[in-house]
JSON list of C-alpha atoms in Angstrom, two decimals:
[
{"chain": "A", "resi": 264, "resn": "UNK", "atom": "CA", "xyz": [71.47, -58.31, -25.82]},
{"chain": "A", "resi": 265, "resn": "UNK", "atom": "CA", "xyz": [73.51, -61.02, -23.92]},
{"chain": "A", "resi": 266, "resn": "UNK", "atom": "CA", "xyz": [74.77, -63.48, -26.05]},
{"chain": "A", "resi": 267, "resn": "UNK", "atom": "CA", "xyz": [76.43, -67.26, -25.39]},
{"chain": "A", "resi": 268, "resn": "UNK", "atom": "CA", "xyz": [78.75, -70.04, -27.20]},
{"chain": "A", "resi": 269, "resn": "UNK", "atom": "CA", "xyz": [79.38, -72.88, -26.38]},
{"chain": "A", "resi": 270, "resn": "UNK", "atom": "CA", "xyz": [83.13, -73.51, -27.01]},
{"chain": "A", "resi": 271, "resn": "UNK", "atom": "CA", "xyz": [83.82, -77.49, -28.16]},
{"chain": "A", "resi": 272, "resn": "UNK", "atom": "CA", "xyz": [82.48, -78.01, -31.82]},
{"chain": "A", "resi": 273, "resn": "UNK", "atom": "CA", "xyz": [80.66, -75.05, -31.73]},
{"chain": "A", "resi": 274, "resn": "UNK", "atom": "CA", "xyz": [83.99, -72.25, -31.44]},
{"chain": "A", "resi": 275, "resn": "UNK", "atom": "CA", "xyz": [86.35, -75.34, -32.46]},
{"chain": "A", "resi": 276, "resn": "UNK", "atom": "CA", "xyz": [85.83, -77.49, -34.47]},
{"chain": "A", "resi": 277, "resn": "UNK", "atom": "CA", "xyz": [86.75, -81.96, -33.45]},
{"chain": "A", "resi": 278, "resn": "UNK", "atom": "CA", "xyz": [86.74, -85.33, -34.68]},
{"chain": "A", "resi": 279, "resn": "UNK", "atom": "CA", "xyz": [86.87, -88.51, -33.16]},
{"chain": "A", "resi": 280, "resn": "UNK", "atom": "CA", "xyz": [90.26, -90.14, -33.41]},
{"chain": "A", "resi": 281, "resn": "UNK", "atom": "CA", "xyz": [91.34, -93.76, -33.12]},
{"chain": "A", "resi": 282, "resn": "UNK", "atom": "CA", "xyz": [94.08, -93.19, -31.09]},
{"chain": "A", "resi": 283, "resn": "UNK", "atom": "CA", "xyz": [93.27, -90.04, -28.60]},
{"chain": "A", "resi": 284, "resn": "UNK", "atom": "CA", "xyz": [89.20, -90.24, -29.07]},
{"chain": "A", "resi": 285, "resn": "UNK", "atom": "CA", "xyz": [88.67, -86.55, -29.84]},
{"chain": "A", "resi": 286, "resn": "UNK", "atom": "CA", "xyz": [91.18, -84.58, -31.94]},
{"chain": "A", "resi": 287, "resn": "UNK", "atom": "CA", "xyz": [90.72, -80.76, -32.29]},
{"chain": "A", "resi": 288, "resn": "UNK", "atom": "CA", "xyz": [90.94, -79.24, -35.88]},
{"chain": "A", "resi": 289, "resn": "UNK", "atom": "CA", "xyz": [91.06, -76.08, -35.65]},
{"chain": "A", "resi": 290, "resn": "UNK", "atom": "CA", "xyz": [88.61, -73.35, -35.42]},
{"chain": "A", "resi": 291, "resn": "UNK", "atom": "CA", "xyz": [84.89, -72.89, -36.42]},
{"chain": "A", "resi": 292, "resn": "UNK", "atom": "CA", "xyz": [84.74, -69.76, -38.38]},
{"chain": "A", "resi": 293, "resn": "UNK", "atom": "CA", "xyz": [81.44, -69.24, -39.35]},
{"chain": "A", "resi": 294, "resn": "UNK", "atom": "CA", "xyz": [80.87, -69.06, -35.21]},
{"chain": "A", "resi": 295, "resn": "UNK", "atom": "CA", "xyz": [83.81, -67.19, -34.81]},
{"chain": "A", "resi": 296, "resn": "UNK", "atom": "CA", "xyz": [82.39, -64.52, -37.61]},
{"chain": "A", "resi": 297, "resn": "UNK", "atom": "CA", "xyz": [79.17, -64.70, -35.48]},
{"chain": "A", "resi": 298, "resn": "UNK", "atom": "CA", "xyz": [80.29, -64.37, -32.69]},
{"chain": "A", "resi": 299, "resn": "UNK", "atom": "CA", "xyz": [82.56, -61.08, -33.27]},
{"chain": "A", "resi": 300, "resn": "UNK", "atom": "CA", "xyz": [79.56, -59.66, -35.15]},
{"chain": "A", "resi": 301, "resn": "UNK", "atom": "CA", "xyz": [77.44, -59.84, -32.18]},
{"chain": "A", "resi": 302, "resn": "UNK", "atom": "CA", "xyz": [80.44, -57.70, -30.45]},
{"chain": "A", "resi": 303, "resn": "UNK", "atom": "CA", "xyz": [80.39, -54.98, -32.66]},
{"chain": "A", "resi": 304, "resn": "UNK", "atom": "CA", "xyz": [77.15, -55.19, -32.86]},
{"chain": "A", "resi": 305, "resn": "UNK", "atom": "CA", "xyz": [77.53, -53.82, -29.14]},
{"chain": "A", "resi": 306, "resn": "UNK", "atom": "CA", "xyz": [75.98, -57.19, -27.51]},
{"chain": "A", "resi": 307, "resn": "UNK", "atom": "CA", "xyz": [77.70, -58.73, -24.45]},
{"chain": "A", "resi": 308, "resn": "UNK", "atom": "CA", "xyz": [79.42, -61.96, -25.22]},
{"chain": "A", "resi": 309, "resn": "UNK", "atom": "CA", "xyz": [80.04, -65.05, -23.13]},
{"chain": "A", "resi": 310, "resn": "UNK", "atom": "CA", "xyz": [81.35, -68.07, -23.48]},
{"chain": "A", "resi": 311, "resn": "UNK", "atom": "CA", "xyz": [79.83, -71.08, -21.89]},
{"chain": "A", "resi": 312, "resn": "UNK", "atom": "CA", "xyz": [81.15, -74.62, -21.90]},
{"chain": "A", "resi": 313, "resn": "UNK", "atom": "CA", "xyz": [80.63, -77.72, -19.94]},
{"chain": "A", "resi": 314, "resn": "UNK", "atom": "CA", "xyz": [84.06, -79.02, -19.56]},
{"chain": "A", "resi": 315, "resn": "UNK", "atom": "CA", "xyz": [85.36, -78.59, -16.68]},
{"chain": "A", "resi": 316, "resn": "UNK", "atom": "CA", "xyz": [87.45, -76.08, -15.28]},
{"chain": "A", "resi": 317, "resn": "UNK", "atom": "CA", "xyz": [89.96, -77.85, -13.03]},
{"chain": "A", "resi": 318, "resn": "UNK", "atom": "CA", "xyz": [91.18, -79.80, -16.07]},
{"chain": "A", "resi": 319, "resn": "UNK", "atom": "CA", "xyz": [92.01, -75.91, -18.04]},
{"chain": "A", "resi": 320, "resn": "UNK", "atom": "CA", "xyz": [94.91, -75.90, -16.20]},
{"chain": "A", "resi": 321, "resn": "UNK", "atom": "CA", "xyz": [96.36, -79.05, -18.19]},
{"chain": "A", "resi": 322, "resn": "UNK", "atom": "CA", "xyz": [96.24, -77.95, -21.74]},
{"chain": "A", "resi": 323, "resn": "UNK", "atom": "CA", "xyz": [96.49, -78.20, -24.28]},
{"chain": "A", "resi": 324, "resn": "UNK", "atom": "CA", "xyz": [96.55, -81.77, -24.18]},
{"chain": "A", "resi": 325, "resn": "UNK", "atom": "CA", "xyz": [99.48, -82.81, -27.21]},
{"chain": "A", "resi": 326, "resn": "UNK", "atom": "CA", "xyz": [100.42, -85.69, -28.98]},
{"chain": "A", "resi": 327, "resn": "UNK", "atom": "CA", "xyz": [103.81, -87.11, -29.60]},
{"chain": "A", "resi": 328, "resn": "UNK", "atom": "CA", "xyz": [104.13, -85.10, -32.18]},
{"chain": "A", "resi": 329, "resn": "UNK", "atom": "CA", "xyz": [103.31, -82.02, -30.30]},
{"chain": "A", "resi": 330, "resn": "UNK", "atom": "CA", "xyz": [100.29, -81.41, -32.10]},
{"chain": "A", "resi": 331, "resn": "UNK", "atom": "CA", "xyz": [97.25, -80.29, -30.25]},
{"chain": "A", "resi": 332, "resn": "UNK", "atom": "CA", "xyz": [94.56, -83.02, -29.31]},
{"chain": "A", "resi": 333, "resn": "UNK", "atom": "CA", "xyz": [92.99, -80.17, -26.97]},
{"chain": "A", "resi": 334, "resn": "UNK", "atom": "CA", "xyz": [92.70, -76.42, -26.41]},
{"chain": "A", "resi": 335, "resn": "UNK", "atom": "CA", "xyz": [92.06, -74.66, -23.53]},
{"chain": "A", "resi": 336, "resn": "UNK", "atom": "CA", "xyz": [89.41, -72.30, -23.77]},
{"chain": "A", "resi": 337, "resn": "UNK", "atom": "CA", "xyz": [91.61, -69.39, -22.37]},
{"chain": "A", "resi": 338, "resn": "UNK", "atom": "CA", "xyz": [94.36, -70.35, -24.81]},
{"chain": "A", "resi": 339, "resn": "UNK", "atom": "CA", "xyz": [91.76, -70.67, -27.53]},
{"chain": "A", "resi": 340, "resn": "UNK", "atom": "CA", "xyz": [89.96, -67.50, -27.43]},
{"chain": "A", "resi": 341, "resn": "UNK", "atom": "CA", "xyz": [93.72, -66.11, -26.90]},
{"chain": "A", "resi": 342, "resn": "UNK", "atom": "CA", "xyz": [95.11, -67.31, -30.53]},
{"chain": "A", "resi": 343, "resn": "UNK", "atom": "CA", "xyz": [92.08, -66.49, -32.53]},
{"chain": "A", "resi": 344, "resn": "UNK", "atom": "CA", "xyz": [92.02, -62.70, -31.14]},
{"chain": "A", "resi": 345, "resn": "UNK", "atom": "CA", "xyz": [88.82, -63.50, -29.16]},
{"chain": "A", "resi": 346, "resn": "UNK", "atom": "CA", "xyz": [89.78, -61.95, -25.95]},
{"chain": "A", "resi": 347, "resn": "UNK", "atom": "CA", "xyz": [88.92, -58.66, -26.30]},
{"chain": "A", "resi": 348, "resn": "UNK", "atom": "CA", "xyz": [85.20, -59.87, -27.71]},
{"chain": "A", "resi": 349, "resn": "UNK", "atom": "CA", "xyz": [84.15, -62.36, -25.32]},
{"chain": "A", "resi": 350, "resn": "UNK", "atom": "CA", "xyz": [83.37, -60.64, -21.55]},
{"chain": "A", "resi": 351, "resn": "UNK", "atom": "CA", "xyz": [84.03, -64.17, -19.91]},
{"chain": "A", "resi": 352, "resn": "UNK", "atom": "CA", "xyz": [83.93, -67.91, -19.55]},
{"chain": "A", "resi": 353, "resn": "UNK", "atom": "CA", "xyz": [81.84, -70.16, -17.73]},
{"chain": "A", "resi": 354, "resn": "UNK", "atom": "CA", "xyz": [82.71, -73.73, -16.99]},
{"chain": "A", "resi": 355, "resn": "UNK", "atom": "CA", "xyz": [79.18, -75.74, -15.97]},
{"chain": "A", "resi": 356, "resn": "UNK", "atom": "CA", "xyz": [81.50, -79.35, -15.10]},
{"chain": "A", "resi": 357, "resn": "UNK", "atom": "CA", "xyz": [79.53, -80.86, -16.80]},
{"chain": "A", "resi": 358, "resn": "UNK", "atom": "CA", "xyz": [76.09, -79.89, -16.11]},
{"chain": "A", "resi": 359, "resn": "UNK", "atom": "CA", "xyz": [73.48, -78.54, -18.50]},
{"chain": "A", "resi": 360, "resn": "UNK", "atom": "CA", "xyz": [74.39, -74.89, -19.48]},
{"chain": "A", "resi": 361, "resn": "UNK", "atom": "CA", "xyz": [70.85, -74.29, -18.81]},
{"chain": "A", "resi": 362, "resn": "UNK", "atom": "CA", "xyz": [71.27, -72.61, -15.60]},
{"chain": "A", "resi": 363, "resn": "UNK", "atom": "CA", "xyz": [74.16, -70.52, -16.27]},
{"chain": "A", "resi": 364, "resn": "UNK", "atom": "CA", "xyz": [72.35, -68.93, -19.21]},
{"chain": "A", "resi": 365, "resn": "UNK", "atom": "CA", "xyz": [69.66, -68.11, -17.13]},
{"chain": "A", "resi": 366, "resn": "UNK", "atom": "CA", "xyz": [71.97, -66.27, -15.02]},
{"chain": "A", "resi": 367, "resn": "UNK", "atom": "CA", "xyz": [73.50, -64.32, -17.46]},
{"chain": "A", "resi": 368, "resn": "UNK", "atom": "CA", "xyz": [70.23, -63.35, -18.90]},
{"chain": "A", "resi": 369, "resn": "UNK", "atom": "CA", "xyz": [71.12, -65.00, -22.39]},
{"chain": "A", "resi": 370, "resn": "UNK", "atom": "CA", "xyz": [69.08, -63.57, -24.82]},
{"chain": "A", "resi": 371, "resn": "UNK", "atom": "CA", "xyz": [71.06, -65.85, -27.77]},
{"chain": "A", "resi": 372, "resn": "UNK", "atom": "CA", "xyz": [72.50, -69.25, -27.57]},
{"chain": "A", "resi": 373, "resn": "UNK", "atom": "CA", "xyz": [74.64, -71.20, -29.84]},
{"chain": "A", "resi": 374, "resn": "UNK", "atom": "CA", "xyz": [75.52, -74.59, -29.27]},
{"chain": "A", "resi": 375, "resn": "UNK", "atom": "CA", "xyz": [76.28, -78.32, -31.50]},
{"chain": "A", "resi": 376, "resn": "UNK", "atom": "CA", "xyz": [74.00, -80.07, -28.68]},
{"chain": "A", "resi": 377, "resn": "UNK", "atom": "CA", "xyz": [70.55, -80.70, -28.83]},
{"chain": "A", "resi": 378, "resn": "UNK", "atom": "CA", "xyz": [69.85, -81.85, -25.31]},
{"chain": "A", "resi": 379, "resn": "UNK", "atom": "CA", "xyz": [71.35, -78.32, -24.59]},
{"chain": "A", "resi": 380, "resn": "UNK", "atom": "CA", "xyz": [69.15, -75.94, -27.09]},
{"chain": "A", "resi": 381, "resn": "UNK", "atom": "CA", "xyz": [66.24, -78.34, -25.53]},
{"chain": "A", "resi": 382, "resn": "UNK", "atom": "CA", "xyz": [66.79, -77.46, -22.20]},
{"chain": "A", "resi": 383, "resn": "UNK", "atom": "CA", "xyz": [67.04, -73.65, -22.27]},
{"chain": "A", "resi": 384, "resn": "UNK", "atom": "CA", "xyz": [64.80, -71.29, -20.60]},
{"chain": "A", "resi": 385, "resn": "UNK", "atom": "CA", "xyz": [61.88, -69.88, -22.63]},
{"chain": "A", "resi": 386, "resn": "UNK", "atom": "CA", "xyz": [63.46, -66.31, -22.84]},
{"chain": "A", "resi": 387, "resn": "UNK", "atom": "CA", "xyz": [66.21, -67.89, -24.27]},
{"chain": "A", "resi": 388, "resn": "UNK", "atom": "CA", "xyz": [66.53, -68.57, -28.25]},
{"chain": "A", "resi": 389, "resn": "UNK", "atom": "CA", "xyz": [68.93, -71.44, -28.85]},
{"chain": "A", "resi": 390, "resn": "UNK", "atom": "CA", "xyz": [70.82, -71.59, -32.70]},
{"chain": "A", "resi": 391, "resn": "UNK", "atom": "CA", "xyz": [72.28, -74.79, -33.21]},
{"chain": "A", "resi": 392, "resn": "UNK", "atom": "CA", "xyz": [75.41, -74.85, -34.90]},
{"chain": "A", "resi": 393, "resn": "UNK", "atom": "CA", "xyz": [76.44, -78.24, -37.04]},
{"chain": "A", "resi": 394, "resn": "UNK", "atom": "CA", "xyz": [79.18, -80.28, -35.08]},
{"chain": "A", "resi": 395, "resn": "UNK", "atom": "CA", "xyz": [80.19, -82.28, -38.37]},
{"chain": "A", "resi": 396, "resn": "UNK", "atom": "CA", "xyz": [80.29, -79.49, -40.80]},
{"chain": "A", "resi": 397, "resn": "UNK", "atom": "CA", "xyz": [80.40, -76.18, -38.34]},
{"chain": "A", "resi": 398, "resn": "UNK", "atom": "CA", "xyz": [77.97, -74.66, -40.18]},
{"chain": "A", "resi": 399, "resn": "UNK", "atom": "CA", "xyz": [75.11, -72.98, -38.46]},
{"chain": "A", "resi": 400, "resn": "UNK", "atom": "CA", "xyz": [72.21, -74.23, -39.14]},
{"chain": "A", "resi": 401, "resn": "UNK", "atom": "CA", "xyz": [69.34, -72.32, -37.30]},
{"chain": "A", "resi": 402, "resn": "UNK", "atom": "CA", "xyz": [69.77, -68.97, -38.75]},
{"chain": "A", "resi": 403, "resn": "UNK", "atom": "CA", "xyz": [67.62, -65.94, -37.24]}
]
């Protein structure tokens, strides 16, 4: 089974900020759990995000306290152990993730956006995973 996350308050887990707008919190580990299960579980793992990739190569964004604001998703996956689970990344740029799924054959979404889940293909089951609280919601 191929298998997909989205990375930005599905993997991590944000908050809007007065000062920098989004702030990162750390990381969500009810996905991460999932997402390490589906691993050994033997399925092919991706990560799939719609930032975009030209802007990975300046973070993590600090602030002037050197705390992070924003992760890179290489640097992310790196410092929770993820590496060796995930088979790769995806950037979209900001497009729906709709296609790229497709592409990969994902079986298994998860993903905080709704517009997202609503979008993918029929052979693909979206789980929604809850951007304020990280919990996921649409369990199997």
């Amino acid at each position: 089974m191929v298998v997909t996350f989205d990375f930005d308050d599905t993997l991590t887990r944000q908050r809007l900020d007065d000062d920098y707008g989004i702030r990162y919190m750390g990381p969500n580990k009810s996905s991460i759990a999932r997402l390490k299960q589906h691993a050994r579980d033997g399925d092919i793992v991706y990560v799939v995000t719609s930032r975009n990739d030209y802007h990975e190569a300046n973070k993590p964004e600090l602030d002037e306290y050197g705390r992070v604001i924003s992760h890179s998703v290489r640097d992310f996956l790196d410092e929770q152990g993820l590496m060796n689970y995930v088979a790769d990344i995806h950037f979209t740029n900001g497009l729906l993730k709709a296609g790229v799924l497709k592409h990969l054959g994902a079986d298994l979404h998860y993903d905080d956006d709704e517009q997202e889940l609503a979008e993918l293909h029929e052979d693909t089951e979206g789980v929604r995973v809850d951007y304020e609280t990280g919990a996921i919601l649409d369990e199997r």
